Short mmCIF file of C-alpha atoms and ligand atoms in Angstrom, two decimals:
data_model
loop_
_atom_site.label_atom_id
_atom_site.label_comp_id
_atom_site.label_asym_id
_atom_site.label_seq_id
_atom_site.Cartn_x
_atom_site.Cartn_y
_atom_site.Cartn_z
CA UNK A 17 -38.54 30.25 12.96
CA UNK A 18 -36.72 27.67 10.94
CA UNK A 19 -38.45 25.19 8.64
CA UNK A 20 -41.76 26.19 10.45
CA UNK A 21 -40.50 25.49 13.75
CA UNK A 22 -39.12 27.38 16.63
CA UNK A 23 -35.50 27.57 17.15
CA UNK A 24 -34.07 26.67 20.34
CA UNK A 25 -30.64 27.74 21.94
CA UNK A 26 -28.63 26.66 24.44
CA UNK A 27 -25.29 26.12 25.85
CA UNK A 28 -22.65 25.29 28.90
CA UNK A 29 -19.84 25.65 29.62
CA UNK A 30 -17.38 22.66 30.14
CA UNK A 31 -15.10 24.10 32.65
CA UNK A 32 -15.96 21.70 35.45
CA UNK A 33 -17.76 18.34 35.91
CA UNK A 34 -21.35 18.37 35.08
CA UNK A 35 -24.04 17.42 37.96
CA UNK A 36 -26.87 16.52 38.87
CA UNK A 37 -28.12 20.29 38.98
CA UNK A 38 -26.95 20.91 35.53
CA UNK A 39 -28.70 18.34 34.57
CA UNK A 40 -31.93 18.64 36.11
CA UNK A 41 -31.93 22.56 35.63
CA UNK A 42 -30.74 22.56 31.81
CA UNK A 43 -29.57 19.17 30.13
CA UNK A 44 -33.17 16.95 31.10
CA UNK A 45 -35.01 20.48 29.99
CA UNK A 46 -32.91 20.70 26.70
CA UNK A 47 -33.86 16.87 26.05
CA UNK A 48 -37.60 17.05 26.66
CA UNK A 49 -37.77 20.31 24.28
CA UNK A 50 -35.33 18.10 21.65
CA UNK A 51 -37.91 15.93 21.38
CA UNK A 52 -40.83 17.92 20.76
CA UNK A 53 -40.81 18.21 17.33
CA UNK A 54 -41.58 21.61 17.03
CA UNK A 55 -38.78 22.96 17.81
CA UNK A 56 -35.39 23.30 15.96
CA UNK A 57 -32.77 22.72 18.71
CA UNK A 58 -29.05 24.10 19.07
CA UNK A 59 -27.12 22.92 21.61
CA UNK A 60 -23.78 24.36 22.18
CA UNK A 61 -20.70 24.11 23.87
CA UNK A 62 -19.80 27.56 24.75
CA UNK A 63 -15.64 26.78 24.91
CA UNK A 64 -15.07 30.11 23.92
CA UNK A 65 -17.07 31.47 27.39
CA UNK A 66 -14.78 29.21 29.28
CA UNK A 67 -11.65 31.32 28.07
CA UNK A 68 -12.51 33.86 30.50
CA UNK A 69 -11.03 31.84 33.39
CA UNK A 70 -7.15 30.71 32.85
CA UNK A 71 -7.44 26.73 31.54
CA UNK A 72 -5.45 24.20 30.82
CA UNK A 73 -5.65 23.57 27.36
CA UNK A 74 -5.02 19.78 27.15
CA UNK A 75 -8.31 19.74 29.60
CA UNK A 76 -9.93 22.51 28.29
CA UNK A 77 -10.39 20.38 24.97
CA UNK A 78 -10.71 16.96 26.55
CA UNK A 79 -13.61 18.54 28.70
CA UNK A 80 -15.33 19.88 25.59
CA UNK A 81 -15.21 16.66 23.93
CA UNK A 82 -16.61 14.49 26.96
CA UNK A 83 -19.56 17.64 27.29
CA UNK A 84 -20.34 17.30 23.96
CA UNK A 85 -20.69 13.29 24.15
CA UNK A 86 -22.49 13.64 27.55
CA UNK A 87 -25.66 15.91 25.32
CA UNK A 88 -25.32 13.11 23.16
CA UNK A 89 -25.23 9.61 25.80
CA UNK A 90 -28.20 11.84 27.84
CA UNK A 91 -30.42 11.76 24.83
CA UNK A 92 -30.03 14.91 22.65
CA UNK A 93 -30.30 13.31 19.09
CA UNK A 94 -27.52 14.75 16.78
CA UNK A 95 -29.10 14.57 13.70
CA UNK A 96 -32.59 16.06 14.58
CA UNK A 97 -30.82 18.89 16.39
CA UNK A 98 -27.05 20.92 16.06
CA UNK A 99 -25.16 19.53 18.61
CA UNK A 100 -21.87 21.68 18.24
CA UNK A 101 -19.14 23.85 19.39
CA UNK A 102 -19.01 27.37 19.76
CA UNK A 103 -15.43 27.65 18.60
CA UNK A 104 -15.86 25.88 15.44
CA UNK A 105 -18.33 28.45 14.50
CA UNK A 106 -16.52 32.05 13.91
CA UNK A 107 -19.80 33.72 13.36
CA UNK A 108 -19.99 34.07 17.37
CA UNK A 109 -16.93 36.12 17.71
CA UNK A 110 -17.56 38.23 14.80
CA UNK A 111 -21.65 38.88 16.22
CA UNK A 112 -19.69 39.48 19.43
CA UNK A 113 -17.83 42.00 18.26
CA UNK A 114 -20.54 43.75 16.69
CA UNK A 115 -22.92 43.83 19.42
CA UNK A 116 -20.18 44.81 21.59
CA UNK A 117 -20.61 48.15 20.05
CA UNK A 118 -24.25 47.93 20.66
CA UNK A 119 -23.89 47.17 24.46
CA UNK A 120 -23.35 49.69 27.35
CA UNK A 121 -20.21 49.75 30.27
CA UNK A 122 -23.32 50.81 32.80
CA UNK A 123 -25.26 47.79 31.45
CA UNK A 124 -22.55 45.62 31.71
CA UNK A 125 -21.09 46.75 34.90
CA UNK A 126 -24.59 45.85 36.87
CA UNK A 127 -24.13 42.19 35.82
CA UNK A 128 -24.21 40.04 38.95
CA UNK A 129 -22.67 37.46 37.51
CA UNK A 130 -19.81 40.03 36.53
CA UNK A 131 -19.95 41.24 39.93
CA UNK A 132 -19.51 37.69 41.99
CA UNK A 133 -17.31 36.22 39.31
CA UNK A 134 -14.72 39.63 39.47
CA UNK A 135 -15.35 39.01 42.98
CA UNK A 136 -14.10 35.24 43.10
CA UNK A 137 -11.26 35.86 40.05
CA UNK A 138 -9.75 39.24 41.85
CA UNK A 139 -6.37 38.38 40.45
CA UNK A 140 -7.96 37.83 36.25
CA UNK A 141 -10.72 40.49 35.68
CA UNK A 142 -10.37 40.52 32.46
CA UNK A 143 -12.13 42.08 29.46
CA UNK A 144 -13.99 38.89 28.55
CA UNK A 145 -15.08 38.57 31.76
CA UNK A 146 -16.76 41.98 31.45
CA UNK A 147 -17.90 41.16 27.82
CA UNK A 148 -19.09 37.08 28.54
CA UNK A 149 -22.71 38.61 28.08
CA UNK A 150 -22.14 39.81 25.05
CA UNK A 151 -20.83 36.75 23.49
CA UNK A 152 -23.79 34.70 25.17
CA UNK A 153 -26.31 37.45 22.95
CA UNK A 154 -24.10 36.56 19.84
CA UNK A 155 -24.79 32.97 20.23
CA UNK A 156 -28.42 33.34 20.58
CA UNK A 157 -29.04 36.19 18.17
CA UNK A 158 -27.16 34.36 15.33
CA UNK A 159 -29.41 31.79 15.39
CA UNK A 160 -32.72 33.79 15.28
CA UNK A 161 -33.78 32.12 18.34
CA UNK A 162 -36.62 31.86 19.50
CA UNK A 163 -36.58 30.16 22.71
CA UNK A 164 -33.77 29.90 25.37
CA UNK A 165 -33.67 27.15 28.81
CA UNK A 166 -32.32 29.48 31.05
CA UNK A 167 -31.62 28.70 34.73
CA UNK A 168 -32.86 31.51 37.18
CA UNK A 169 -28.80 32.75 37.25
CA UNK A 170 -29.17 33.12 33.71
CA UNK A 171 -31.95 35.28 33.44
CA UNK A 172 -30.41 38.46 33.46
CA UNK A 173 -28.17 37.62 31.02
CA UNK A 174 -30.78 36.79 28.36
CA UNK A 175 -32.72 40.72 29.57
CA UNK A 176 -29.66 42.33 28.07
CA UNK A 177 -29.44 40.29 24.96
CA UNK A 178 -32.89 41.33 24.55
CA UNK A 179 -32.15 44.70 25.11
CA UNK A 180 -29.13 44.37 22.78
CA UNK A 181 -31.61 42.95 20.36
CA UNK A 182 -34.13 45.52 20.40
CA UNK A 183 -31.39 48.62 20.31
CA UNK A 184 -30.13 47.46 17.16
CA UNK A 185 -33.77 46.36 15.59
CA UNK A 186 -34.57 49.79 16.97
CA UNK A 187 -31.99 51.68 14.63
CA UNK A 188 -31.92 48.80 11.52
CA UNK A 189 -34.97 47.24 11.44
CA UNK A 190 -36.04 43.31 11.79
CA UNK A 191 -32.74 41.85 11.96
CA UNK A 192 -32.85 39.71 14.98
CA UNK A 193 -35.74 37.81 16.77
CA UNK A 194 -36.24 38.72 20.42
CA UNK A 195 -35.72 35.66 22.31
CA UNK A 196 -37.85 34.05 25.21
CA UNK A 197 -36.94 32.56 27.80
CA UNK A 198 -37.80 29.33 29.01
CA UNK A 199 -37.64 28.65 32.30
CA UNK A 200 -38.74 24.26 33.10
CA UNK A 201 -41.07 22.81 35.29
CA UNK A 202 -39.26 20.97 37.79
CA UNK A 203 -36.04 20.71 39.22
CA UNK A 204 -34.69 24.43 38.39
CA UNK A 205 -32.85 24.68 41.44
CA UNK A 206 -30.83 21.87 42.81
CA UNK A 207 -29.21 22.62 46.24
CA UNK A 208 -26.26 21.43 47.68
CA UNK A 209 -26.57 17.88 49.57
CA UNK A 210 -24.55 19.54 52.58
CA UNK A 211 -25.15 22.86 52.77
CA UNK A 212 -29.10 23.16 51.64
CA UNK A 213 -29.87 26.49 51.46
CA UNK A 214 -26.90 26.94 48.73
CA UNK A 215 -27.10 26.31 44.99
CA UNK A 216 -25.16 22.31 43.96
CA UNK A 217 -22.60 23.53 42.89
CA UNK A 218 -19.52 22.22 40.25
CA UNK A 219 -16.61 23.70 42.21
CA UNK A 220 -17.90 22.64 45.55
CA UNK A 221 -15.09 21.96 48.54
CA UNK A 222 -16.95 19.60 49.95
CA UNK A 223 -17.23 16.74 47.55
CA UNK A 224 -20.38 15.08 49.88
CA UNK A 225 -22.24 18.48 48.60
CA UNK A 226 -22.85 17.71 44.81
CA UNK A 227 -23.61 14.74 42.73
CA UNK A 228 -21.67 14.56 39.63
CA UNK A 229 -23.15 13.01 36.32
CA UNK A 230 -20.66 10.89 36.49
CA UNK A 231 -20.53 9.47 40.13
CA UNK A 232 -20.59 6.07 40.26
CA UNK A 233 -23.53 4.24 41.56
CA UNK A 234 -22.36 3.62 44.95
CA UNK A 235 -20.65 6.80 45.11
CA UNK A 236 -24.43 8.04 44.54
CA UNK A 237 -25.56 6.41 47.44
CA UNK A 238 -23.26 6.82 49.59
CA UNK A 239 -23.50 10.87 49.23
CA UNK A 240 -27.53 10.72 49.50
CA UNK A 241 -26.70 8.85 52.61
CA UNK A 242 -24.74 11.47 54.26
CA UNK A 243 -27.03 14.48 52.72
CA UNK A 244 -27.68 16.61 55.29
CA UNK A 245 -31.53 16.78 56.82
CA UNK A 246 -32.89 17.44 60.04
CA UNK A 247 -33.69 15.60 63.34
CA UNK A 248 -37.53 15.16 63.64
CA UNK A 249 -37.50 12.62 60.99
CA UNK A 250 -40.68 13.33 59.00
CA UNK A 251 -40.79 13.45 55.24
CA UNK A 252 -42.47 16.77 54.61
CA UNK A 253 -42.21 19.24 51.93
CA UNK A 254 -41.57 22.78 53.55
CA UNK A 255 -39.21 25.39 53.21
CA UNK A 256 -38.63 24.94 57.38
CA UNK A 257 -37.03 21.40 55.81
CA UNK A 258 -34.03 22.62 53.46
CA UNK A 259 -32.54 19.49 53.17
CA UNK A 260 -35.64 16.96 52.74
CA UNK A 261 -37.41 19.64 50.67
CA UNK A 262 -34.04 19.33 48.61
CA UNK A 263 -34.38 15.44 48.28
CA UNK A 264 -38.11 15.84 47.25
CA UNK A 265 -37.60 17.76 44.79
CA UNK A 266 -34.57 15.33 43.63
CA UNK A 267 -36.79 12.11 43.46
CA UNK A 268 -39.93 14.18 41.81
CA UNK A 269 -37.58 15.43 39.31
CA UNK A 270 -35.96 11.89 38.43
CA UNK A 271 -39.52 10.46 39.07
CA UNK A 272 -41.81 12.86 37.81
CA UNK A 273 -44.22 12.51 41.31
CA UNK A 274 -45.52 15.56 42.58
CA UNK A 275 -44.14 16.42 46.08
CA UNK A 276 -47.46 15.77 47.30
CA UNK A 277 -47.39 12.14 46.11
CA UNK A 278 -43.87 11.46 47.44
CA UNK A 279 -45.14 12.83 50.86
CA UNK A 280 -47.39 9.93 50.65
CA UNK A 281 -45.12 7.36 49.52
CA UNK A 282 -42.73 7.81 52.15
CA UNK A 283 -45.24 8.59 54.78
CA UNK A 284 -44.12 6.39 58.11
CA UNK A 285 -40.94 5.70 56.99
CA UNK A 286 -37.64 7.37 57.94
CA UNK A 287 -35.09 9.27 56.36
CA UNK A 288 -32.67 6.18 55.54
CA UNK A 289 -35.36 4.52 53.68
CA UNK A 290 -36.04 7.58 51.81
CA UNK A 291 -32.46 8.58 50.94
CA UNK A 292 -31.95 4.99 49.59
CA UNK A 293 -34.67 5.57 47.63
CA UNK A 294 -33.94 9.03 45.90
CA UNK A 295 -29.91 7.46 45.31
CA UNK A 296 -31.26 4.45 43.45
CA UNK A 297 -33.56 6.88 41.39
CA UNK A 298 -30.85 9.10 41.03
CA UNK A 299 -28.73 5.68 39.54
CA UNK A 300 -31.44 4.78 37.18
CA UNK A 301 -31.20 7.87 35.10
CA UNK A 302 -27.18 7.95 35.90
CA UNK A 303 -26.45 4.36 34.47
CA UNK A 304 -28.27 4.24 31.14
CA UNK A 305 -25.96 7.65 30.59
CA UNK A 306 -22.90 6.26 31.76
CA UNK A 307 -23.35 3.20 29.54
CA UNK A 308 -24.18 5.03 26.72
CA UNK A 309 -20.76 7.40 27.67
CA UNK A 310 -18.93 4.05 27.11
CA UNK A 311 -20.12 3.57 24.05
CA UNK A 312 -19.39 6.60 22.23
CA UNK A 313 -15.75 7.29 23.93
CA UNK A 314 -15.24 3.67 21.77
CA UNK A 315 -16.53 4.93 18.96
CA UNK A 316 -14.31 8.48 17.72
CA UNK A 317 -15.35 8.38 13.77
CA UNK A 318 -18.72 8.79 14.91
CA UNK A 319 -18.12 11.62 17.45
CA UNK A 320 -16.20 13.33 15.01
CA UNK A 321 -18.37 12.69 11.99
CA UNK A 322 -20.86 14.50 14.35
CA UNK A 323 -18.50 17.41 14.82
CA UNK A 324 -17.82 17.99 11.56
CA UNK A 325 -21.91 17.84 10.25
CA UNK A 326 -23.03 19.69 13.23
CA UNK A 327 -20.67 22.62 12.78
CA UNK A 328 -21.14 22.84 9.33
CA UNK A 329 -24.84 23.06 9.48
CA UNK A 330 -24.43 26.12 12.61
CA UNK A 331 -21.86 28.06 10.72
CA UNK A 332 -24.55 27.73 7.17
CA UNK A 333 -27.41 29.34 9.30
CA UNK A 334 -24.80 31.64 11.48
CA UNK A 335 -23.21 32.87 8.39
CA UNK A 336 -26.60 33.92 7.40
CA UNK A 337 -27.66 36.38 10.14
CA UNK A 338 -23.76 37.51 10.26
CA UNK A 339 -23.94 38.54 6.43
CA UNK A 340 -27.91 40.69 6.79
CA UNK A 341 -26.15 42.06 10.12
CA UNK A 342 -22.86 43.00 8.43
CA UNK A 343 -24.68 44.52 5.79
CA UNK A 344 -27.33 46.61 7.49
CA UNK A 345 -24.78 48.09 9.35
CA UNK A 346 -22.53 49.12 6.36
CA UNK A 347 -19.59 46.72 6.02
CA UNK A 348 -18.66 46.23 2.67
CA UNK A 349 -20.12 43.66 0.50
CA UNK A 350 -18.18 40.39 -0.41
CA UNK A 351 -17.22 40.03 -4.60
CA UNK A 352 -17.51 36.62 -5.57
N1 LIG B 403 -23.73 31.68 30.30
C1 LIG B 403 -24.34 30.37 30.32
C2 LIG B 403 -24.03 29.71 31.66
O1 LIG B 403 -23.03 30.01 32.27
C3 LIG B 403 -23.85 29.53 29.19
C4 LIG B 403 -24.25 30.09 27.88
C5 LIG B 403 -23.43 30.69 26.97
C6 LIG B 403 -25.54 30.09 27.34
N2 LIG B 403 -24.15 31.06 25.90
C7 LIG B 403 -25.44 30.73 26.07
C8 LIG B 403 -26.79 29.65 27.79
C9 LIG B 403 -26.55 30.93 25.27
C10 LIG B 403 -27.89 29.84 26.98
C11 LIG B 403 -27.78 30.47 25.74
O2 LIG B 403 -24.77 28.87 32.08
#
């Protein structure tokens, strides 16, 4: 707790473009939780987890910059909430490091993401690959948190930094709040618009498969158009209907209609109708955010003015859990 509210974590990566799946599966959660004022919300951009794939560092921090601006243009409010980035805040390596002697090989090892991502990256398993759940329980536990959006593939990731949490309570005492997770109403799994029965993915071949936040309108349409369905034509919310099932859940999402109640809007009509229909909701939550994207890439001192506040405030409440962690464990204490 924080000021009597809950604290909130939560980060992503910016390796990649965002989409529509990130944001209906983390960013629109994050924002409705931002604005419930009972919550104290951190949201971070984890560069530091993105070092465990080879970047280019020109785009590594031009990436980071237009992530942090899209929180921002999609409605997290900066000065409520800690809008910052993980690098700029050394509390989350040192934690790391720490809790990296707190954290098992075996544990580690039965990781899926470890296992798909060593799987994909056969050339580059590195350490940090092996350790990227460790850093991910540093970020939350330095924050006391409370409270964590997690997508489904997250899940087991925030287990072990519960387990983490609990090992070290379990020899020190109270030092860290076990965190929840949160897992959102709607939307939590996007699927691809081509292939339906596989998660929307960022690094997708097939560029008609994923909607990126930053598609342009008729780029939108155009890709609803061409998502892939079935043949018998009938707007129907089953799992026997990957595709339209997919799209349902799209427009409720962007909407907020039950499935039911989109069954009935589009009852009679055909899929071209309905396609049109979840692409032009799709555009009016797209547009206000790509307008607003505008905006801020005009305006730099207030980005960075941002930057600077924001990290300032993370590394004055990091720097507190990092100081009662160094010293329960025995590292000597600082002379001032
Ligand atoms: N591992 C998360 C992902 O790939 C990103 C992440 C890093 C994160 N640290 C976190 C998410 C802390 C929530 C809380 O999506």
């Amino acid at each position: 707790m924080l000021d009597g509210k809950k604290v909130l974590f939560s980060g992503m990566q910016a390796t990649g473009n965002i989409t529509l799946g990130n944001y209906m599966g983390a960013l629109k959660n994050w924002i409705d939780l931002n604005n419930d004022d009972s919550y104290q919300c951190f949201n971070c951009v984890v560069d530091l987890h993105s070092l465990t794939v080879r970047q280019d560092p020109a785009e590594l921090r031009k990436r980071a910059r237009t992530l942090l601006s899209l929180y921002i243009a999609a409605g997290l409010d900066p000065v409520k909430n800690c809008i910052y980035y993980q690098s700029h805040v050394s509390g989350h390596a040192e934690l790391s490091w720490i809790l990296n002697c707190f954290t098992y090989m075996g544990e580690l090892s039965r990781m899926t993401q470890f296992k798909d991502k060593s799987a994909k990256h056969a050339d580059n398993i590195n350490a940090g690959l092996f350790t990227y759940p460790v850093l991910m329980a540093a970020d939350i536990l330095l924050f006391q948190t409370d409270v964590v959006p997690v997508g489904a593939d997250q899940k087991q990731h925030l287990e072990i930094t519960r387990d983490i949490a609990e090992r070290f309570n379990g020899v020190y005492g109270d030092v860290f709040t076990i965190p929840e997770p949160y897992i959102g109403k709607v939307g939590a799994k996007i699927m691809s618009l081509q292939e339906p029965d596989k998660k929307m993915s960022k690094s997708d071949e097939n560029v008609n498969a994923t909607i990126y936040l930053m598609d342009d309108p008729d780029t939108v349409i155009r890709k609803f158009k061409r998502a892939v369905t079935d043949s018998d034509n009938e707007i129907r919310y089953t799992d026997e209907k990957p595709g339209i099932k997919n799209l349902i859940d799209i427009y409720s999402a962007v909407t907020n209609k039950t499935a039911g109640e989109v069954e009935r809007e589009f009852d009679g009509k055909g899929y071209g109708d309905f396609k049109l229909a979840v692409g032009e909701a799709v555009n009016s939550v797209l547009v206000p955010i790509h307008q607003r994207m505008d905006e801020l890439s005009k305006d730099k001192a207030y980005i960075d003015g941002i930057i600077k506040e924001n990290s300032d405030k993370a590394n004055y409440f990091a720097t507190k859990t990092l100081r009662k962690v160094q010293k329960k464990i025995g590292l000597p204490e600082r002379v001032r």
